[in-house]
Every structure is written in structure tokens, then in C-alpha cells.
Amino acid sequence: MALWFDIVSPVLATAYARLTMQEYEQQNGTLARYLPNVAVDGNYVEFWTDGDQLVREADYRAFNAPPEIGSGPAGQKQVITLPAISRNEPIDEKTQMALRRLPDDRVQKSIFAAIRRNVWATCDTNERARGMVIDAGAVVVSAGNFSINDNFGRNAALNVNAGAAGYWSDATVDRLTQLMTWSDLYATHNQGRRPARMLLGREAWAAFAKGNQFATLLGNGATVPPTRDAVVGQISQNGLPTPDFYDRSTRAGRVLSPKKIYLLPEAGATESDEASPLGATYYGETLTALAEGFDLEPAETPGIVVGVYKEDRIPYTVEVMSDAITEPVAHNANAAMAIQVLA
């Protein structure tokens, strides 16, 4: 099956796919704010994990004496081979026959719609993997003919369960004191750096805000529930991580558990040249991107690519295919802490 250039060239299809990916993630909310998309050459990444990320202080030097010899990261070097995520959406014979009666721009719109669905599916697969990194410090996938088991070594102490006496279903539980304790624990495993964000869904936030400590007591003994701004204000006044609301779902369900909150470093841009304090979502270079007809510049080969293919024999199907090699990777898995706050 050969590339079909008549309606949508591979260059146009790929450019449209990448723009669609950016728009889709911005509109739906994405964990790429903590694990930004980073392009790399090739199909693997090398990085250091488990180090304390601090270098030894430099020594004073006597005049005319040589400088000290420094050393690199103290952690463990890890190599991850990026897996492929691909999707094929055929345009069957009946649809093509209907499209034949339409002008080229209508046919192009049909192909663009198939490209969008391929991109959405790829984004959702990656978003679920980002959720795994934040929730468990690992990407574990079993997909029948393929599996991933990449554990990035998060300290078990950063997987916390508040327990029956500490769940937020109990309005008397002191939420702010809990957050202070958990932030201290996070800092212990992050060289004193405290979390900047508290990622949570609507259920956890609703339970948090129902704490008695946030209600306003009236003169007649009744209480008035607080506004969101009032609760956020108390969190900020105590130097605690800013709430970041996240409820994204894919076809497979919620990306993150609604029963948990997650302490994280500051959020950033979804596209970057380098990893965040937590890590990155790496997009490598597919063989497809280097194939004849795609005509991508060397700097453009990493990332998702899309081509439209047409069969030259019965059945004369047209297939819209996307291809990417990509995986979210935690450089410092301890930069994400998971806490169960609801039963």
C-alpha cells in the first residue's frame, strides 16, 4: 500500500496531527504540565535516577593550586527504549464512493477527521501512562501482544494512605495539619524541596472543603460552608501546595484515582526542550518519519507522524495511519507523592 498524495500529503498530515495534539491537550487538561513533551533523536532515552540531585560543595583553593576534580550525578543510569504507539483508521469503499461525489475539500475534511481521531487516541494512551508515573512511579502495561514494566524507583514512603481515622469523609479531621505533615515527608525525600502543587479531582476537593475548620460559625450556632477561594486562601496562608484540579477521563476511565491527592513540583509548559523536576514525556524518531515521501526536516523527525495510504487493488481502501514512539519517564520519581484520602 503506497502513500497517497492527491488530497493530503504526509507533510500536511503530520503538521495537522501535531497541531491537533497541542490543541487537544490544552483543551482537555493534561499531566504534560508535570511531564512535558520533549523531542529526542532515536528511539531511547538515557537518564540518571535515584540520586540526591545535589553536588558536593566546592572546596576552597589556595592560590597556584589546581582546582578540585568534580564528579557527575550520584544516581543510577537508566536506559528506556521508547515503545511505539500506532493507529490505523481505514476509509472503507462505501465511504469513498460517497466522497467521490464531493469536492476535494470535503474529502480532505473527512481525512482530517480520521487524523484527529488517531491523534486523540495517541494522546489518551500517553495521558494514561503519565497518570501511572504520578500515581505509582512506574509505567506498567499489558496489551496482549506487548507489555511495559518500567519502574522508576519511587520510595515506598511516598505512597501514603490516610487511613480510616484520617479520611476526609470525616469533617473533624484537620486537613491543614495533614497537608503540613505530608509536605514535610515529601521534602524529606526531595532534598528539602517542598511540593508546589496538590493535584486532585472534584471528589477529593469536595471532601477537603467540607472540613469543619473551613466553615464559618454564625451567632445562632449555624455554620456557612466556605467558598473555594476562601479554602484556597487558607491553604496559601499556611504555605501549603496550591490546589490543581484535574478530572480527565479516557475511554478506559479516570486517569487518576478520585480517592487520592498528589503532591508535585510546580507545573510548567506542556512542550519543552528538557525534563521537569519529575521527568518528561519523550517523543522519539520513528522509522516512518524517515521514510521516502514524508520529507521532514531533521529537526522535525521526532514526534507523531501521519500518512494517508491507498491500496492499488481490490478492495481500494484508503487508510489513515499514525505512528509515534513515546513514553512518559520519571527522572526523579520521588517528585510525585500519592496520598489516599477517601475510602
GROMACS .gro file of C-alpha atoms in nm:
model
  343
    1MET     CA    1   0.000   0.000   0.000
    2ALA     CA    2   0.154   0.329  -0.113
    3LEU     CA    3   0.137   0.680   0.025
    4TRP     CA    4  -0.146   0.880  -0.129
    5PHE     CA    5  -0.055   1.239  -0.208
    6ASP     CA    6  -0.362   1.352  -0.403
    7ILE     CA    7  -0.562   1.504  -0.116
    8VAL     CA    8  -0.339   1.522   0.193
    9SER     CA    9   0.039   1.487   0.171
   10PRO     CA   10   0.237   1.327   0.458
   11VAL     CA   11   0.389   1.667   0.539
   12LEU     CA   12   0.045   1.828   0.568
   13ALA     CA   13  -0.100   1.531   0.756
   14THR     CA   14   0.186   1.532   1.007
   15ALA     CA   15   0.173   1.908   1.060
   16TYR     CA   16  -0.202   1.890   1.116
   17ALA     CA   17  -0.159   1.600   1.359
   18ARG     CA   18   0.096   1.785   1.571
   19LEU     CA   19  -0.118   2.098   1.586
   20THR     CA   20  -0.419   1.886   1.680
   21MET     CA   21  -0.218   1.723   1.959
   22GLN     CA   22  -0.128   2.059   2.113
   23GLU     CA   23  -0.488   2.183   2.093
   24TYR     CA   24  -0.633   1.861   2.232
   25GLU     CA   25  -0.406   1.858   2.536
   26GLN     CA   26  -0.467   2.227   2.609
   27GLN     CA   27  -0.844   2.187   2.587
   28ASN     CA   28  -0.870   1.873   2.799
   29GLY     CA   29  -0.615   1.941   3.070
   30THR     CA   30  -0.303   1.731   3.069
   31LEU     CA   31  -0.040   1.590   3.302
   32ALA     CA   32   0.215   1.706   3.045
   33ARG     CA   33   0.232   2.015   3.268
   34TYR     CA   34   0.433   1.792   3.501
   35LEU     CA   35   0.579   1.556   3.240
   36PRO     CA   36   0.630   1.784   2.937
   37ASN     CA   37   0.663   1.660   2.582
   38VAL     CA   38   1.032   1.650   2.487
   39ALA     CA   39   1.164   1.551   2.144
   40VAL     CA   40   1.467   1.322   2.122
   41ASP     CA   41   1.661   1.167   1.837
   42GLY     CA   42   1.643   0.791   1.812
   43ASN     CA   43   1.418   0.551   1.999
   44TYR     CA   44   1.558   0.551   2.352
   45VAL     CA   45   1.649   0.786   2.638
   46GLU     CA   46   1.928   0.775   2.895
   47PHE     CA   47   1.899   0.947   3.230
   48TRP     CA   48   2.003   0.924   3.593
   49THR     CA   49   1.766   0.818   3.872
   50ASP     CA   50   1.782   0.767   4.249
   51GLY     CA   51   2.047   1.033   4.302
   52ASP     CA   52   2.013   1.309   4.558
   53GLN     CA   53   2.043   1.564   4.273
   54LEU     CA   54   2.285   1.767   4.484
   55VAL     CA   55   2.654   1.815   4.413
   56ARG     CA   56   2.922   1.832   4.682
   57GLU     CA   57   3.016   2.186   4.776
   58ALA     CA   58   3.326   2.314   4.602
   59ASP     CA   59   3.649   2.329   4.803
   60TYR     CA   60   3.840   2.647   4.863
   61ARG     CA   61   4.158   2.662   4.653
   62ALA     CA   62   4.494   2.801   4.755
   63PHE     CA   63   4.648   3.034   4.501
   64ASN     CA   64   4.857   2.844   4.245
   65ALA     CA   65   4.696   2.513   4.348
   66PRO     CA   66   4.497   2.309   4.090
   67PRO     CA   67   4.116   2.302   4.115
   68GLU     CA   68   3.934   2.008   4.266
   69ILE     CA   69   3.809   1.723   4.048
   70GLY     CA   70   3.429   1.713   4.048
   71SER     CA   71   3.203   1.416   3.982
   72GLY     CA   72   2.880   1.364   3.793
   73PRO     CA   73   2.537   1.259   3.920
   74ALA     CA   74   2.530   1.024   4.218
   75GLY     CA   75   2.230   0.828   4.094
   76GLN     CA   76   2.185   0.522   3.877
   77LYS     CA   77   2.195   0.543   3.499
   78GLN     CA   78   1.881   0.410   3.332
   79VAL     CA   79   1.806   0.345   2.966
   80ILE     CA   80   1.446   0.327   2.843
   81THR     CA   81   1.356   0.206   2.495
   82LEU     CA   82   1.055   0.407   2.386
   83PRO     CA   83   0.755   0.194   2.279
   84ALA     CA   84   0.557   0.250   1.960
   85ILE     CA   85   0.200   0.380   1.965
   86SER     CA   86   0.031   0.347   1.626
   87ARG     CA   87  -0.322   0.358   1.492
   88ASN     CA   88  -0.485   0.288   1.157
   89GLU     CA   89  -0.827   0.426   1.061
   90PRO     CA   90  -0.949   0.293   0.725
   91ILE     CA   91  -1.188   0.479   0.498
   92ASP     CA   92  -1.391   0.195   0.352
   93GLU     CA   93  -1.521   0.155  -0.003
   94LYS     CA   94  -1.873   0.277   0.071
   95THR     CA   95  -1.744   0.593   0.233
   96GLN     CA   96  -1.506   0.653  -0.056
   97MET     CA   97  -1.789   0.611  -0.307
   98ALA     CA   98  -1.992   0.870  -0.120
   99LEU     CA   99  -1.691   1.103  -0.104
  100ARG     CA  100  -1.630   1.071  -0.481
  101ARG     CA  101  -1.933   1.289  -0.545
  102LEU     CA  102  -1.797   1.564  -0.322
  103PRO     CA  103  -1.534   1.834  -0.393
  104ASP     CA  104  -1.176   1.771  -0.280
  105ASP     CA  105  -1.208   1.999   0.022
  106ARG     CA  106  -1.488   1.782   0.163
  107VAL     CA  107  -1.278   1.470   0.110
  108GLN     CA  108  -0.989   1.643   0.285
  109LYS     CA  109  -1.215   1.722   0.581
  110SER     CA  110  -1.302   1.353   0.610
  111ILE     CA  111  -0.933   1.261   0.615
  112PHE     CA  112  -0.857   1.533   0.870
  113ALA     CA  113  -1.132   1.390   1.092
  114ALA     CA  114  -0.961   1.050   1.081
  115ILE     CA  115  -0.627   1.215   1.164
  116ARG     CA  116  -0.784   1.387   1.466
  117ARG     CA  117  -0.917   1.057   1.599
  118ASN     CA  118  -0.574   0.897   1.561
  119VAL     CA  119  -0.416   1.185   1.749
  120TRP     CA  120  -0.678   1.180   2.026
  121ALA     CA  121  -0.621   0.807   2.076
  122THR     CA  122  -0.243   0.855   2.095
  123CYS     CA  123  -0.278   1.144   2.340
  124ASP     CA  124  -0.510   0.944   2.564
  125THR     CA  125  -0.272   0.648   2.572
  126ASN     CA  126   0.013   0.877   2.676
  127GLU     CA  127  -0.203   1.060   2.929
  128ARG     CA  128  -0.291   0.733   3.100
  129ALA     CA  129   0.079   0.643   3.114
  130ARG     CA  130   0.156   0.984   3.269
  131GLY     CA  131  -0.106   0.904   3.529
  132MET     CA  132   0.074   0.579   3.609
  133VAL     CA  133   0.401   0.765   3.664
  134ILE     CA  134   0.238   1.014   3.901
  135ASP     CA  135   0.026   0.756   4.082
  136ALA     CA  136   0.280   0.475   4.121
  137GLY     CA  137   0.618   0.588   3.990
  138ALA     CA  138   0.606   0.329   3.714
  139VAL     CA  139   0.457   0.254   3.371
  140VAL     CA  140   0.308  -0.094   3.365
  141VAL     CA  141   0.113  -0.202   3.055
  142SER     CA  142  -0.007  -0.541   2.935
  143ALA     CA  143  -0.166  -0.512   2.592
  144GLY     CA  144  -0.186  -0.870   2.468
  145ASN     CA  145   0.098  -0.865   2.218
  146PHE     CA  146   0.302  -0.605   2.406
  147SER     CA  147   0.397  -0.519   2.762
  148ILE     CA  148   0.585  -0.246   2.951
  149ASN     CA  149   0.718  -0.272   3.305
  150ASP     CA  150   0.928   0.037   3.370
  151ASN     CA  151   0.969   0.110   3.741
  152PHE     CA  152   1.137   0.441   3.815
  153GLY     CA  153   1.208   0.367   4.180
  154ARG     CA  154   0.980   0.585   4.388
  155ASN     CA  155   1.037   0.548   4.764
  156ALA     CA  156   0.754   0.344   4.918
  157ALA     CA  157   0.716   0.606   5.192
  158LEU     CA  158   0.567   0.838   4.929
  159ASN     CA  159   0.267   0.609   4.877
  160VAL     CA  160   0.050   0.711   5.173
  161ASN     CA  161  -0.292   0.602   5.296
  162ALA     CA  162  -0.456   0.843   5.542
  163GLY     CA  163  -0.645   0.552   5.697
  164ALA     CA  164  -0.996   0.535   5.839
  165ALA     CA  165  -0.914   0.788   6.111
  166GLY     CA  166  -0.771   1.031   5.859
  167TYR     CA  167  -1.002   1.005   5.560
  168TRP     CA  168  -1.167   1.329   5.451
  169SER     CA  169  -1.513   1.179   5.480
  170ASP     CA  170  -1.476   1.278   5.847
  171ALA     CA  171  -1.533   1.654   5.874
  172THR     CA  172  -1.344   1.673   6.204
  173VAL     CA  173  -1.011   1.566   6.051
  174ASP     CA  174  -0.764   1.855   6.045
  175ARG     CA  175  -0.684   1.879   5.675
  176LEU     CA  176  -0.424   2.155   5.703
  177THR     CA  177  -0.221   1.971   5.965
  178GLN     CA  178  -0.229   1.661   5.745
  179LEU     CA  179  -0.101   1.859   5.448
  180MET     CA  180   0.178   2.004   5.659
  181THR     CA  181   0.283   1.655   5.769
  182TRP     CA  182   0.271   1.518   5.417
  183SER     CA  183   0.461   1.817   5.278
  184ASP     CA  184   0.732   1.760   5.538
  185LEU     CA  185   0.755   1.395   5.431
  186TYR     CA  186   0.777   1.498   5.066
  187ALA     CA  187   1.058   1.741   5.148
  188THR     CA  188   1.247   1.468   5.334
  189HIS     CA  189   1.270   1.268   5.011
  190ASN     CA  190   1.334   1.570   4.786
  191GLN     CA  191   1.640   1.735   4.940
  192GLY     CA  192   1.427   1.983   5.134
  193ARG     CA  193   1.225   2.097   4.834
  194ARG     CA  194   0.859   2.122   4.928
  195PRO     CA  195   0.571   2.044   4.692
  196ALA     CA  196   0.429   2.336   4.495
  197ARG     CA  197   0.105   2.173   4.376
  198MET     CA  198  -0.167   1.949   4.518
  199LEU     CA  199  -0.330   1.767   4.225
  200LEU     CA  200  -0.681   1.638   4.299
  201GLY     CA  201  -1.020   1.567   4.149
  202ARG     CA  202  -1.362   1.706   4.229
  203GLU     CA  203  -1.447   1.432   4.481
  204ALA     CA  204  -1.135   1.482   4.690
  205TRP     CA  205  -1.171   1.860   4.677
  206ALA     CA  206  -1.535   1.846   4.786
  207ALA     CA  207  -1.440   1.626   5.083
  208PHE     CA  208  -1.146   1.853   5.171
  209ALA     CA  209  -1.357   2.169   5.166
  210LYS     CA  210  -1.620   2.012   5.395
  211GLY     CA  211  -1.374   2.011   5.685
  212ASN     CA  212  -1.514   2.181   5.992
  213GLN     CA  213  -1.208   2.406   6.012
  214PHE     CA  214  -1.317   2.592   5.698
  215ALA     CA  215  -1.679   2.661   5.796
  216THR     CA  216  -1.788   3.000   5.928
  217LEU     CA  217  -1.974   2.985   6.260
  218LEU     CA  218  -2.270   3.221   6.287
  219GLY     CA  219  -2.404   3.379   6.603
  220ASN     CA  220  -2.704   3.146   6.611
  221GLY     CA  221  -2.478   2.841   6.607
  222ALA     CA  222  -2.531   2.762   6.241
  223THR     CA  223  -2.239   2.728   6.000
  224VAL     CA  224  -2.187   2.859   5.649
  225PRO     CA  225  -1.985   2.648   5.406
  226PRO     CA  226  -1.678   2.824   5.263
  227THR     CA  227  -1.621   2.936   4.907
  228ARG     CA  228  -1.347   2.774   4.703
  229ASP     CA  229  -1.144   3.095   4.717
  230ALA     CA  230  -1.168   3.102   5.097
  231VAL     CA  231  -1.036   2.747   5.129
  232VAL     CA  232  -0.758   2.807   4.877
  233GLY     CA  233  -0.669   3.121   5.071
  234GLN     CA  234  -0.624   2.925   5.394
  235ILE     CA  235  -0.407   2.671   5.213
  236SER     CA  236  -0.189   2.950   5.077
  237GLN     CA  237  -0.164   3.131   5.412
  238ASN     CA  238  -0.018   2.815   5.564
  239GLY     CA  239   0.246   2.783   5.291
  240LEU     CA  240   0.093   2.464   5.154
  241PRO     CA  241   0.082   2.347   4.791
  242THR     CA  242  -0.164   2.521   4.560
  243PRO     CA  243  -0.461   2.305   4.453
  244ASP     CA  244  -0.459   2.197   4.089
  245PHE     CA  245  -0.790   2.046   3.976
  246TYR     CA  246  -0.773   1.751   3.738
  247ASP     CA  247  -1.056   1.517   3.636
  248ARG     CA  248  -0.957   1.391   3.293
  249SER     CA  249  -1.101   1.062   3.170
  250THR     CA  250  -1.033   0.850   2.864
  251ARG     CA  251  -1.234   0.564   2.715
  252ALA     CA  252  -1.083   0.338   2.982
  253GLY     CA  253  -1.199   0.563   3.269
  254ARG     CA  254  -1.044   0.820   3.502
  255VAL     CA  255  -0.672   0.878   3.451
  256LEU     CA  256  -0.603   0.933   3.823
  257SER     CA  257  -0.783   0.789   4.122
  258PRO     CA  258  -1.058   1.019   4.256
  259LYS     CA  259  -0.974   0.885   4.604
  260LYS     CA  260  -0.623   1.029   4.603
  261ILE     CA  261  -0.438   1.357   4.602
  262TYR     CA  262  -0.091   1.405   4.458
  263LEU     CA  263   0.184   1.635   4.577
  264LEU     CA  264   0.401   1.760   4.293
  265PRO     CA  265   0.654   2.026   4.191
  266GLU     CA  266   0.539   2.339   4.008
  267ALA     CA  267   0.353   2.286   3.682
  268GLY     CA  268   0.511   2.415   3.361
  269ALA     CA  269   0.472   2.427   2.985
  270THR     CA  270   0.346   2.114   2.809
  271GLU     CA  271   0.619   2.140   2.543
  272SER     CA  272   0.982   2.178   2.646
  273ASP     CA  273   1.342   2.119   2.547
  274GLU     CA  274   1.420   1.948   2.877
  275ALA     CA  275   1.263   1.743   3.152
  276SER     CA  276   1.081   1.888   3.452
  277PRO     CA  277   1.188   1.807   3.811
  278LEU     CA  278   0.967   1.497   3.781
  279GLY     CA  279   1.059   1.387   3.429
  280ALA     CA  280   0.932   1.414   3.072
  281THR     CA  281   0.715   1.254   2.806
  282TYR     CA  282   0.969   1.167   2.541
  283TYR     CA  283   0.883   1.153   2.171
  284GLY     CA  284   1.145   0.976   1.965
  285GLU     CA  285   1.212   0.931   1.597
  286THR     CA  286   1.008   0.666   1.414
  287LEU     CA  287   1.130   0.484   1.106
  288THR     CA  288   0.813   0.614   0.941
  289ALA     CA  289   0.935   0.972   0.982
  290LEU     CA  290   1.246   0.885   0.780
  291ALA     CA  291   1.055   0.711   0.501
  292GLU     CA  292   1.050   0.843   0.146
  293GLY     CA  293   0.767   1.087   0.089
  294PHE     CA  294   0.748   1.236   0.437
  295ASP     CA  295   1.018   1.494   0.358
  296LEU     CA  296   1.058   1.611   0.717
  297GLU     CA  297   1.350   1.830   0.817
  298PRO     CA  298   1.596   1.656   1.055
  299ALA     CA  299   1.474   1.862   1.349
  300GLU     CA  300   1.113   1.764   1.272
  301THR     CA  301   1.150   1.386   1.261
  302PRO     CA  302   1.086   1.322   1.635
  303GLY     CA  303   0.717   1.319   1.722
  304ILE     CA  304   0.395   1.178   1.585
  305VAL     CA  305   0.377   1.133   1.208
  306VAL     CA  306   0.076   1.062   0.989
  307GLY     CA  307   0.039   0.935   0.634
  308VAL     CA  308  -0.257   0.855   0.410
  309TYR     CA  309  -0.220   0.530   0.216
  310LYS     CA  310  -0.422   0.391  -0.075
  311GLU     CA  311  -0.450   0.033  -0.191
  312ASP     CA  312  -0.399  -0.021  -0.567
  313ARG     CA  313  -0.601  -0.339  -0.586
  314ILE     CA  314  -0.936  -0.473  -0.469
  315PRO     CA  315  -1.055  -0.353  -0.223
  316TYR     CA  316  -0.939   0.001  -0.296
  317THR     CA  317  -0.927   0.110   0.064
  318VAL     CA  318  -0.773   0.430   0.196
  319GLU     CA  319  -0.607   0.411   0.537
  320VAL     CA  320  -0.504   0.697   0.763
  321MET     CA  321  -0.213   0.577   0.977
  322SER     CA  322  -0.037   0.749   1.267
  323ASP     CA  323   0.291   0.642   1.423
  324ALA     CA  324   0.484   0.757   1.731
  325ILE     CA  325   0.739   0.619   1.974
  326THR     CA  326   0.682   0.774   2.311
  327GLU     CA  327   0.664   0.718   2.686
  328PRO     CA  328   0.650   0.934   2.999
  329VAL     CA  329   0.961   0.879   3.211
  330ALA     CA  330   1.031   0.983   3.572
  331HIS     CA  331   1.384   1.112   3.627
  332ASN     CA  332   1.301   1.167   3.993
  333ALA     CA  333   1.002   0.950   4.083
  334ASN     CA  334   1.009   1.093   4.438
  335ALA     CA  335   0.890   1.427   4.298
  336ALA     CA  336   0.537   1.282   4.293
  337MET     CA  337   0.368   1.168   4.616
  338ALA     CA  338   0.035   0.981   4.616
  339ILE     CA  339  -0.198   1.000   4.917
  340GLN     CA  340  -0.530   0.819   4.952
  341VAL     CA  341  -0.775   1.045   5.135
  342LEU     CA  342  -1.107   0.871   5.064
  343ALA     CA  343  -1.209   0.512   5.137
   0.00000   0.00000   0.00000
